[in-house]
Amino acid sequence: MNERAGSWLPKLQEVGERLAEEWASARRPQGSGDDVPQPHELRASDADRERIAQVLQDAHADGRLTLDELEERLGVLYAARTLGELAALTTDLLPADEQPLNLDGRPVAAIFKKEQRGGRWVVPAELGVTTMFGTTKLDFRDAILQNRLIVINATLVFGGLEIHVPEGLEVIRVAKDKTVRLTKQPTEPGAPVVEVRTTNFAGEVKVKEPPRRKRRR
């Protein structure tokens, strides 16, 4: 009886996620982002290479990669220039939610559930978030920002959006032509900004900042 009563939930979530993608696509101006590199095209850093190298070495240590396979992938790793080339080296070694690089720039939909993006992920210049009777968590503390201005188009219906930020990242909320600064700590001029544009009904946006540093006397 309980299974039958809840059998509608996965279908409702699937429909909601599809509608969320269509809604986000409709809100995006035509041609927007055409001149912005895609996440997989961004240049890789030495720190990103080391993340991948650690996963490969762990996979060899527990027998998932032979020594020859490890050497082959390390050769590709240190010759790689883009994040896409790096990400391809670990797709068969870890589940999607444990990958050392997340290049998924699709809209985030939390329909009757919790969704999150975090770790080393590429934040697109514009990101759609739809939360209905659920919670979405976006963690920017180890993220790669695709632009100095990140626009989040958030549709919140009895749902919450929780944003974790590092020092120096400003978050503002724009709703009905009213702009409110959500971060409390000061930022430097020209610092990156996350602009949350909300369409909501009983929705909430929370920002979690790192503890304030104590000033030296």
PDB file of C-alpha atoms in Angstrom:
ATOM      1  CA  MET A   1       0.000   0.000   0.000  1.00  0.00           C
ATOM      2  CA  ASN A   2       2.834   2.387   0.882  1.00  0.00           C
ATOM      3  CA  GLU A   3       4.710   1.611  -2.351  1.00  0.00           C
ATOM      4  CA  ARG A   4       1.581   2.260  -4.398  1.00  0.00           C
ATOM      5  CA  ALA A   5       0.923   5.518  -2.578  1.00  0.00           C
ATOM      6  CA  GLY A   6       4.439   6.798  -3.322  1.00  0.00           C
ATOM      7  CA  SER A   7       4.744   5.434  -6.855  1.00  0.00           C
ATOM      8  CA  TRP A   8       3.717   8.789  -8.320  1.00  0.00           C
ATOM      9  CA  LEU A   9       6.693  10.643  -6.820  1.00  0.00           C
ATOM     10  CA  PRO A  10       9.447   9.544  -9.283  1.00  0.00           C
ATOM     11  CA  LYS A  11       7.178  10.365 -12.228  1.00  0.00           C
ATOM     12  CA  LEU A  12       6.360  13.761 -10.741  1.00  0.00           C
ATOM     13  CA  GLN A  13      10.064  14.456 -10.213  1.00  0.00           C
ATOM     14  CA  GLU A  14      10.855  13.466 -13.806  1.00  0.00           C
ATOM     15  CA  VAL A  15       8.124  15.729 -15.186  1.00  0.00           C
ATOM     16  CA  GLY A  16       9.226  18.559 -12.915  1.00  0.00           C
ATOM     17  CA  GLU A  17      12.865  18.266 -14.002  1.00  0.00           C
ATOM     18  CA  ARG A  18      11.879  18.294 -17.675  1.00  0.00           C
ATOM     19  CA  LEU A  19       9.716  21.369 -17.166  1.00  0.00           C
ATOM     20  CA  ALA A  20      12.554  23.023 -15.236  1.00  0.00           C
ATOM     21  CA  GLU A  21      14.960  22.516 -18.151  1.00  0.00           C
ATOM     22  CA  GLU A  22      12.416  23.905 -20.617  1.00  0.00           C
ATOM     23  CA  TRP A  23      11.730  26.883 -18.320  1.00  0.00           C
ATOM     24  CA  ALA A  24      15.439  27.641 -17.929  1.00  0.00           C
ATOM     25  CA  SER A  25      15.947  27.398 -21.691  1.00  0.00           C
ATOM     26  CA  ALA A  26      13.040  29.763 -22.347  1.00  0.00           C
ATOM     27  CA  ARG A  27      14.428  32.369 -19.907  1.00  0.00           C
ATOM     28  CA  ARG A  28      17.879  32.336 -21.516  1.00  0.00           C
ATOM     29  CA  PRO A  29      18.297  35.121 -24.108  1.00  0.00           C
ATOM     30  CA  GLN A  30      18.976  33.934 -27.644  1.00  0.00           C
ATOM     31  CA  GLY A  31      22.653  33.723 -28.392  1.00  0.00           C
ATOM     32  CA  SER A  32      23.668  34.213 -24.746  1.00  0.00           C
ATOM     33  CA  GLY A  33      26.883  32.421 -23.864  1.00  0.00           C
ATOM     34  CA  ASP A  34      27.806  31.719 -27.479  1.00  0.00           C
ATOM     35  CA  ASP A  35      31.178  33.461 -27.015  1.00  0.00           C
ATOM     36  CA  VAL A  36      31.857  31.893 -23.600  1.00  0.00           C
ATOM     37  CA  PRO A  37      33.986  28.721 -23.499  1.00  0.00           C
ATOM     38  CA  GLN A  38      32.106  25.616 -22.443  1.00  0.00           C
ATOM     39  CA  PRO A  39      33.193  23.964 -19.157  1.00  0.00           C
ATOM     40  CA  HIS A  40      35.090  21.188 -20.935  1.00  0.00           C
ATOM     41  CA  GLU A  41      36.998  23.784 -22.988  1.00  0.00           C
ATOM     42  CA  LEU A  42      38.451  25.641 -20.002  1.00  0.00           C
ATOM     43  CA  ARG A  43      42.181  25.386 -19.408  1.00  0.00           C
ATOM     44  CA  ALA A  44      43.312  22.958 -16.721  1.00  0.00           C
ATOM     45  CA  SER A  45      45.483  24.028 -13.800  1.00  0.00           C
ATOM     46  CA  ASP A  46      48.300  22.116 -12.127  1.00  0.00           C
ATOM     47  CA  ALA A  47      46.077  21.682  -9.068  1.00  0.00           C
ATOM     48  CA  ASP A  48      43.399  20.030 -11.246  1.00  0.00           C
ATOM     49  CA  ARG A  49      46.006  17.680 -12.721  1.00  0.00           C
ATOM     50  CA  GLU A  50      47.101  16.664  -9.243  1.00  0.00           C
ATOM     51  CA  ARG A  51      43.502  15.857  -8.277  1.00  0.00           C
ATOM     52  CA  ILE A  52      43.188  13.520 -11.236  1.00  0.00           C
ATOM     53  CA  ALA A  53      46.634  12.007 -10.632  1.00  0.00           C
ATOM     54  CA  GLN A  54      45.610  11.099  -7.072  1.00  0.00           C
ATOM     55  CA  VAL A  55      42.480   9.294  -8.317  1.00  0.00           C
ATOM     56  CA  LEU A  56      44.532   7.368 -10.890  1.00  0.00           C
ATOM     57  CA  GLN A  57      47.140   6.359  -8.299  1.00  0.00           C
ATOM     58  CA  ASP A  58      44.426   5.220  -5.887  1.00  0.00           C
ATOM     59  CA  ALA A  59      42.844   3.163  -8.676  1.00  0.00           C
ATOM     60  CA  HIS A  60      46.192   1.475  -9.362  1.00  0.00           C
ATOM     61  CA  ALA A  61      46.765   0.845  -5.649  1.00  0.00           C
ATOM     62  CA  ASP A  62      43.483  -1.070  -5.300  1.00  0.00           C
ATOM     63  CA  GLY A  63      43.860  -2.984  -8.564  1.00  0.00           C
ATOM     64  CA  ARG A  64      41.430  -1.137 -10.834  1.00  0.00           C
ATOM     65  CA  LEU A  65      44.251   0.020 -13.115  1.00  0.00           C
ATOM     66  CA  THR A  66      47.306  -1.965 -14.160  1.00  0.00           C
ATOM     67  CA  LEU A  67      50.721  -0.335 -14.070  1.00  0.00           C
ATOM     68  CA  ASP A  68      50.672   0.037 -17.866  1.00  0.00           C
ATOM     69  CA  GLU A  69      47.216   1.657 -17.741  1.00  0.00           C
ATOM     70  CA  LEU A  70      48.351   4.008 -14.990  1.00  0.00           C
ATOM     71  CA  GLU A  71      51.421   5.103 -16.949  1.00  0.00           C
ATOM     72  CA  GLU A  72      49.335   5.582 -20.096  1.00  0.00           C
ATOM     73  CA  ARG A  73      46.750   7.740 -18.340  1.00  0.00           C
ATOM     74  CA  LEU A  74      49.383   9.768 -16.516  1.00  0.00           C
ATOM     75  CA  GLY A  75      51.003  10.495 -19.879  1.00  0.00           C
ATOM     76  CA  VAL A  76      47.675  11.781 -21.203  1.00  0.00           C
ATOM     77  CA  LEU A  77      47.095  13.679 -17.971  1.00  0.00           C
ATOM     78  CA  TYR A  78      50.274  15.744 -18.060  1.00  0.00           C
ATOM     79  CA  ALA A  79      49.883  16.451 -21.780  1.00  0.00           C
ATOM     80  CA  ALA A  80      46.253  17.564 -21.383  1.00  0.00           C
ATOM     81  CA  ARG A  81      45.354  21.231 -21.711  1.00  0.00           C
ATOM     82  CA  THR A  82      41.619  21.334 -20.960  1.00  0.00           C
ATOM     83  CA  LEU A  83      39.351  20.242 -18.122  1.00  0.00           C
ATOM     84  CA  GLY A  84      37.433  18.014 -20.521  1.00  0.00           C
ATOM     85  CA  GLU A  85      40.557  15.997 -21.266  1.00  0.00           C
ATOM     86  CA  LEU A  86      41.207  15.572 -17.550  1.00  0.00           C
ATOM     87  CA  ALA A  87      37.641  14.581 -16.686  1.00  0.00           C
ATOM     88  CA  ALA A  88      37.643  11.809 -19.319  1.00  0.00           C
ATOM     89  CA  LEU A  89      40.440   9.998 -17.466  1.00  0.00           C
ATOM     90  CA  THR A  90      38.335   9.108 -14.415  1.00  0.00           C
ATOM     91  CA  THR A  91      34.810   8.534 -15.780  1.00  0.00           C
ATOM     92  CA  ASP A  92      35.174   4.721 -15.493  1.00  0.00           C
ATOM     93  CA  LEU A  93      36.790   4.844 -12.052  1.00  0.00           C
ATOM     94  CA  LEU A  94      34.273   6.662  -9.836  1.00  0.00           C
ATOM     95  CA  PRO A  95      30.507   7.262  -9.677  1.00  0.00           C
ATOM     96  CA  ALA A  96      29.309  10.558 -11.137  1.00  0.00           C
ATOM     97  CA  ASP A  97      28.815  12.182  -7.726  1.00  0.00           C
ATOM     98  CA  GLU A  98      32.386  11.321  -6.670  1.00  0.00           C
ATOM     99  CA  GLN A  99      34.234  12.576  -9.745  1.00  0.00           C
ATOM    100  CA  PRO A 100      37.121  14.965  -8.970  1.00  0.00           C
ATOM    101  CA  LEU A 101      35.849  17.330 -11.673  1.00  0.00           C
ATOM    102  CA  ASN A 102      32.201  18.169 -12.379  1.00  0.00           C
ATOM    103  CA  LEU A 103      31.631  19.803 -15.766  1.00  0.00           C
ATOM    104  CA  ASP A 104      27.843  19.482 -15.740  1.00  0.00           C
ATOM    105  CA  GLY A 105      26.441  22.917 -16.591  1.00  0.00           C
ATOM    106  CA  ARG A 106      22.822  21.813 -16.907  1.00  0.00           C
ATOM    107  CA  PRO A 107      20.071  23.452 -14.828  1.00  0.00           C
ATOM    108  CA  VAL A 108      19.580  22.122 -11.299  1.00  0.00           C
ATOM    109  CA  ALA A 109      16.133  20.832 -10.378  1.00  0.00           C
ATOM    110  CA  ALA A 110      15.075  19.743  -6.880  1.00  0.00           C
ATOM    111  CA  ILE A 111      11.478  18.553  -7.119  1.00  0.00           C
ATOM    112  CA  PHE A 112      10.379  16.949  -3.826  1.00  0.00           C
ATOM    113  CA  LYS A 113      14.029  16.179  -3.028  1.00  0.00           C
ATOM    114  CA  LYS A 114      17.458  17.642  -2.234  1.00  0.00           C
ATOM    115  CA  GLU A 115      19.990  18.453  -4.948  1.00  0.00           C
ATOM    116  CA  GLN A 116      23.464  19.886  -4.658  1.00  0.00           C
ATOM    117  CA  ARG A 117      26.478  20.984  -6.667  1.00  0.00           C
ATOM    118  CA  GLY A 118      29.815  21.209  -4.966  1.00  0.00           C
ATOM    119  CA  GLY A 119      33.428  20.153  -4.948  1.00  0.00           C
ATOM    120  CA  ARG A 120      35.509  21.122  -7.953  1.00  0.00           C
ATOM    121  CA  TRP A 121      32.732  22.112 -10.376  1.00  0.00           C
ATOM    122  CA  VAL A 122      32.510  24.650 -13.170  1.00  0.00           C
ATOM    123  CA  VAL A 123      29.806  27.229 -12.503  1.00  0.00           C
ATOM    124  CA  PRO A 124      28.390  28.426 -15.850  1.00  0.00           C
ATOM    125  CA  ALA A 125      27.906  32.141 -16.431  1.00  0.00           C
ATOM    126  CA  GLU A 126      24.154  31.516 -16.167  1.00  0.00           C
ATOM    127  CA  LEU A 127      22.591  28.699 -14.162  1.00  0.00           C
ATOM    128  CA  GLY A 128      18.943  27.745 -13.843  1.00  0.00           C
ATOM    129  CA  VAL A 129      17.694  26.457 -10.481  1.00  0.00           C
ATOM    130  CA  THR A 130      14.181  25.151  -9.888  1.00  0.00           C
ATOM    131  CA  THR A 131      13.236  24.042  -6.386  1.00  0.00           C
ATOM    132  CA  MET A 132       9.733  22.859  -5.564  1.00  0.00           C
ATOM    133  CA  PHE A 133       9.084  21.359  -2.122  1.00  0.00           C
ATOM    134  CA  GLY A 134      12.796  20.613  -1.906  1.00  0.00           C
ATOM    135  CA  THR A 135      16.232  22.120  -1.302  1.00  0.00           C
ATOM    136  CA  THR A 136      19.097  23.042  -3.603  1.00  0.00           C
ATOM    137  CA  LYS A 137      22.602  23.520  -2.209  1.00  0.00           C
ATOM    138  CA  LEU A 138      25.277  25.279  -4.289  1.00  0.00           C
ATOM    139  CA  ASP A 139      28.791  25.208  -2.836  1.00  0.00           C
ATOM    140  CA  PHE A 140      31.150  27.725  -4.446  1.00  0.00           C
ATOM    141  CA  ARG A 141      34.081  27.221  -2.051  1.00  0.00           C
ATOM    142  CA  ASP A 142      36.093  25.066  -4.467  1.00  0.00           C
ATOM    143  CA  ALA A 143      34.310  25.997  -7.683  1.00  0.00           C
ATOM    144  CA  ILE A 144      35.644  27.403 -10.955  1.00  0.00           C
ATOM    145  CA  LEU A 145      33.617  30.463 -11.965  1.00  0.00           C
ATOM    146  CA  GLN A 146      33.089  30.720 -15.714  1.00  0.00           C
ATOM    147  CA  ASN A 147      32.515  34.468 -15.453  1.00  0.00           C
ATOM    148  CA  ARG A 148      33.074  37.238 -12.886  1.00  0.00           C
ATOM    149  CA  LEU A 149      29.282  37.714 -12.857  1.00  0.00           C
ATOM    150  CA  ILE A 150      27.328  34.522 -12.266  1.00  0.00           C
ATOM    151  CA  VAL A 151      23.570  34.788 -12.798  1.00  0.00           C
ATOM    152  CA  ILE A 152      21.345  32.234 -11.065  1.00  0.00           C
ATOM    153  CA  ASN A 153      17.772  32.187 -12.351  1.00  0.00           C
ATOM    154  CA  ALA A 154      15.997  30.606  -9.379  1.00  0.00           C
ATOM    155  CA  THR A 155      12.382  29.480  -9.335  1.00  0.00           C
ATOM    156  CA  LEU A 156      11.445  28.581  -5.760  1.00  0.00           C
ATOM    157  CA  VAL A 157       8.071  27.116  -4.812  1.00  0.00           C
ATOM    158  CA  PHE A 158       7.974  26.111  -1.143  1.00  0.00           C
ATOM    159  CA  GLY A 159      11.661  25.391  -1.602  1.00  0.00           C
ATOM    160  CA  GLY A 160      15.012  26.644  -0.418  1.00  0.00           C
ATOM    161  CA  LEU A 161      18.277  27.655  -2.082  1.00  0.00           C
ATOM    162  CA  GLU A 162      21.395  27.442   0.090  1.00  0.00           C
ATOM    163  CA  ILE A 163      24.629  28.991  -1.197  1.00  0.00           C
ATOM    164  CA  HIS A 164      28.042  28.418   0.410  1.00  0.00           C
ATOM    165  CA  VAL A 165      30.671  30.984  -0.546  1.00  0.00           C
ATOM    166  CA  PRO A 166      34.405  31.507   0.047  1.00  0.00           C
ATOM    167  CA  GLU A 167      35.930  34.801   1.120  1.00  0.00           C
ATOM    168  CA  GLY A 168      35.761  37.536  -1.501  1.00  0.00           C
ATOM    169  CA  LEU A 169      32.620  36.336  -3.306  1.00  0.00           C
ATOM    170  CA  GLU A 170      29.583  38.624  -3.136  1.00  0.00           C
ATOM    171  CA  VAL A 171      25.992  37.395  -3.416  1.00  0.00           C
ATOM    172  CA  ILE A 172      23.064  39.662  -4.250  1.00  0.00           C
ATOM    173  CA  ARG A 173      19.407  38.841  -4.719  1.00  0.00           C
ATOM    174  CA  VAL A 174      17.194  40.526  -7.293  1.00  0.00           C
ATOM    175  CA  ALA A 175      13.429  40.107  -6.955  1.00  0.00           C
ATOM    176  CA  LYS A 176      10.786  42.408  -8.455  1.00  0.00           C
ATOM    177  CA  ASP A 177      13.370  45.088  -9.285  1.00  0.00           C
ATOM    178  CA  LYS A 178      14.557  45.086  -5.659  1.00  0.00           C
ATOM    179  CA  THR A 179      18.219  44.286  -5.011  1.00  0.00           C
ATOM    180  CA  VAL A 180      19.452  43.012  -1.633  1.00  0.00           C
ATOM    181  CA  ARG A 181      23.025  42.120  -0.705  1.00  0.00           C
ATOM    182  CA  LEU A 182      23.012  38.712   0.996  1.00  0.00           C
ATOM    183  CA  THR A 183      26.678  38.459   1.979  1.00  0.00           C
ATOM    184  CA  LYS A 184      27.671  40.398   5.087  1.00  0.00           C
ATOM    185  CA  GLN A 185      31.443  40.434   4.770  1.00  0.00           C
ATOM    186  CA  PRO A 186      33.113  43.160   2.675  1.00  0.00           C
ATOM    187  CA  THR A 187      34.586  42.353  -0.731  1.00  0.00           C
ATOM    188  CA  GLU A 188      37.224  44.067  -2.838  1.00  0.00           C
ATOM    189  CA  PRO A 189      36.236  46.278  -5.801  1.00  0.00           C
ATOM    190  CA  GLY A 190      35.892  44.144  -8.913  1.00  0.00           C
ATOM    191  CA  ALA A 191      35.326  40.962  -6.900  1.00  0.00           C
ATOM    192  CA  PRO A 192      33.204  38.209  -8.491  1.00  0.00           C
ATOM    193  CA  VAL A 193      29.464  38.464  -7.914  1.00  0.00           C
ATOM    194  CA  VAL A 194      26.691  35.871  -7.819  1.00  0.00           C
ATOM    195  CA  GLU A 195      23.392  37.490  -8.761  1.00  0.00           C
ATOM    196  CA  VAL A 196      20.368  35.433  -7.729  1.00  0.00           C
ATOM    197  CA  ARG A 197      17.276  36.406  -9.716  1.00  0.00           C
ATOM    198  CA  THR A 198      14.316  34.853  -7.969  1.00  0.00           C
ATOM    199  CA  THR A 199      10.801  34.022  -8.982  1.00  0.00           C
ATOM    200  CA  ASN A 200       9.334  32.470  -5.887  1.00  0.00           C
ATOM    201  CA  PHE A 201       6.303  31.524  -3.871  1.00  0.00           C
ATOM    202  CA  ALA A 202       7.201  30.879  -0.236  1.00  0.00           C
ATOM    203  CA  GLY A 203      10.823  30.302  -1.241  1.00  0.00           C
ATOM    204  CA  GLU A 204      13.967  31.163   0.727  1.00  0.00           C
ATOM    205  CA  VAL A 205      17.578  31.970  -0.175  1.00  0.00           C
ATOM    206  CA  LYS A 206      20.296  31.465   2.448  1.00  0.00           C
ATOM    207  CA  VAL A 207      23.995  32.283   2.168  1.00  0.00           C
ATOM    208  CA  LYS A 208      26.654  30.610   4.327  1.00  0.00           C
ATOM    209  CA  GLU A 209      29.908  32.566   4.659  1.00  0.00           C
ATOM    210  CA  PRO A 210      33.234  31.552   6.245  1.00  0.00           C
ATOM    211  CA  PRO A 211      33.858  32.802   9.796  1.00  0.00           C
ATOM    212  CA  ARG A 212      35.183  36.334  10.020  1.00  0.00           C
ATOM    213  CA  ARG A 213      38.908  36.576  10.490  1.00  0.00           C
ATOM    214  CA  LYS A 214      39.965  38.269  13.683  1.00  0.00           C
ATOM    215  CA  ARG A 215      41.840  41.490  13.037  1.00  0.00           C
ATOM    216  CA  ARG A 216      45.373  41.637  14.349  1.00  0.00           C
ATOM    217  CA  ARG A 217      45.975  44.401  16.850  1.00  0.00           C
TER     218      ARG A 217
END
